[in-house]
Amino acid sequence: MATVTLADIRAARERIAGKVERTATVRSPGLSAQLGVPVHLKLEHRQTTGSFKLRGASNAVASLSAAEKARGVVAASTGNHGRALAHAAKLEGMRAVICMSRLVPGNKLDEIRRLGAEVRIIGNSQDDAQQEVERLVAQEGLVMLPPFDHPAIIAGQGTLGLEMIDQVPDAALVLVQLSGGGLASGIAAAVKGVSPGTKVIGVSMARGAAMKASLDAGRPVPVEELPTLADSLGGGIGLDNRLTFAMCRDLLDDVILLGEDEIAEGIRHAYAQEREIVEGAGAVGIAALLAGKVKPNGPVLVLLSGRNIDMDTHRKIICGDTMVERAA
Ligand SMILES: *Cc1c(COP(=O)(O)O)cnc(C)c1O
């Protein structure tokens, strides 16, 4: 069966060296004291373009043939993949078209346009945006680079796992965001490849957790896409999922779901205690620890995956609003 191996991830690390930052990992004194075990934060929200998605996008673009590069790339994206792909394509001098649903916040859209990509806004769900992608592939010959279910994307995200376990080799538990599962698949393959005893737990929001629902059902299932503070975790896993469903099923030790107020608490803690601005998706690992939903018995490694939050929304959350109404 198709999968992504540790060797694929190591090859991706070579391919994208110099194109992405090696982000820092720091110990959180507050969370370490609260949990009674060392808690380390991987500051990947400081990655170029504001999220880890640049790793997968850079690896996928660098893996294209010269003929494919000449045709250009297209993707559906809730924002961060689109932004990363726009950046990676621009570096290669390639055309990029990004298709997204109306749920995507305006700040993410503006940034993608600034990076020189064409933006198409289609429908109310990731699936609607995906149909436009397929039309552009068929009619204009663009190469589709999907946000998660693609071997080069998963291998690229896996380079983050290699860095994390390199920075904290004694990690007993890694907490990783879970949406389409490209991130969790890549990180789990890397971490368990290097350190088989380390547990990897996926964290999603309760509002529209597509991978969790699919794992419970034993096959990819559709879920209704709902507004959430963790907007980068929205969207389905694809009913014809090729890679990430099986990899998450086989590699993840558990999946945790969080309520909106718990996610808001994670954003507040990141800001007030760690002095970090993170988006909702980026804060779910911290939120899972604060909510007492994981009970680690050794060093914990928590991924902060992105920082692309609308600053008005961020300010409202910091000021205590948990039910932030969504403008998008
Ligand atoms: C895309 C994204 C995720 C989830 O990644 P998947 O590969 O879809 O599971 C988590 N956090 C941020 C900030 C993201 O942009």
XYZ file of N, CA and C and ligand atoms in Angstrom, residues 51-53 80 147-148 177-184 232-233 279 281-282 305-306, ligand 1:
78
model
N 3.303 29.463 8.557
C 2.895 28.102 8.935
C 3.860 27.070 8.343
N 3.756 25.858 8.863
C 4.580 24.732 8.388
C 4.299 24.357 6.940
N 3.186 24.854 6.375
C 2.764 24.399 5.048
C 3.804 24.691 3.967
N -3.534 28.635 4.442
C -2.094 28.496 4.669
C -1.388 27.692 3.590
N -3.626 20.077 -0.564
C -3.059 20.528 0.724
C -2.470 19.410 1.584
N -2.960 18.175 1.432
C -2.449 17.145 2.359
C -2.298 15.758 1.754
N -1.391 18.958 15.401
C -2.693 19.335 14.848
C -3.138 18.285 13.826
N -4.465 18.069 13.762
C -4.990 17.071 12.829
C -6.186 17.624 12.067
N -6.018 17.747 10.749
C -7.148 18.117 9.891
C -7.205 17.115 8.752
N -6.648 17.464 7.586
C -6.573 16.482 6.506
C -5.578 15.379 6.793
N -4.653 15.644 7.690
C -3.742 14.608 8.156
C -2.395 14.541 7.458
N -2.100 15.506 6.567
C -0.767 15.518 5.951
C 0.309 15.797 6.980
N 0.029 16.737 7.854
C 0.957 17.108 8.919
C 1.163 15.946 9.885
N 0.059 15.403 10.388
C 0.154 14.320 11.381
C 0.787 13.066 10.775
N -7.997 26.844 10.231
C -7.052 26.089 9.388
C -7.247 24.577 9.509
N -8.069 24.156 10.481
C -8.327 22.712 10.614
C -9.645 22.312 9.964
N -2.482 31.291 15.694
C -3.865 31.155 15.277
C -4.511 30.000 16.039
N -5.760 27.082 15.155
C -5.191 25.760 14.867
C -3.836 25.596 15.548
N -3.056 26.672 15.549
C -1.716 26.594 16.126
C -1.723 26.346 17.617
N 1.618 25.395 15.064
C 1.707 25.145 13.615
C 1.530 26.370 12.743
N 0.920 27.460 13.284
C 0.678 28.619 12.436
C 0.323 29.862 13.230
C -3.084 22.956 7.477
C -2.862 23.272 8.903
C -2.998 22.300 9.900
C -3.467 20.883 9.611
O -2.685 20.196 8.670
P -3.277 18.900 7.929
O -2.163 18.360 7.137
O -4.433 19.352 7.069
O -3.774 17.969 8.986
C -2.694 22.656 11.203
N -2.321 23.931 11.524
C -2.202 24.894 10.596
C -1.774 26.255 11.031
C -2.457 24.601 9.254
O -2.337 25.569 8.344
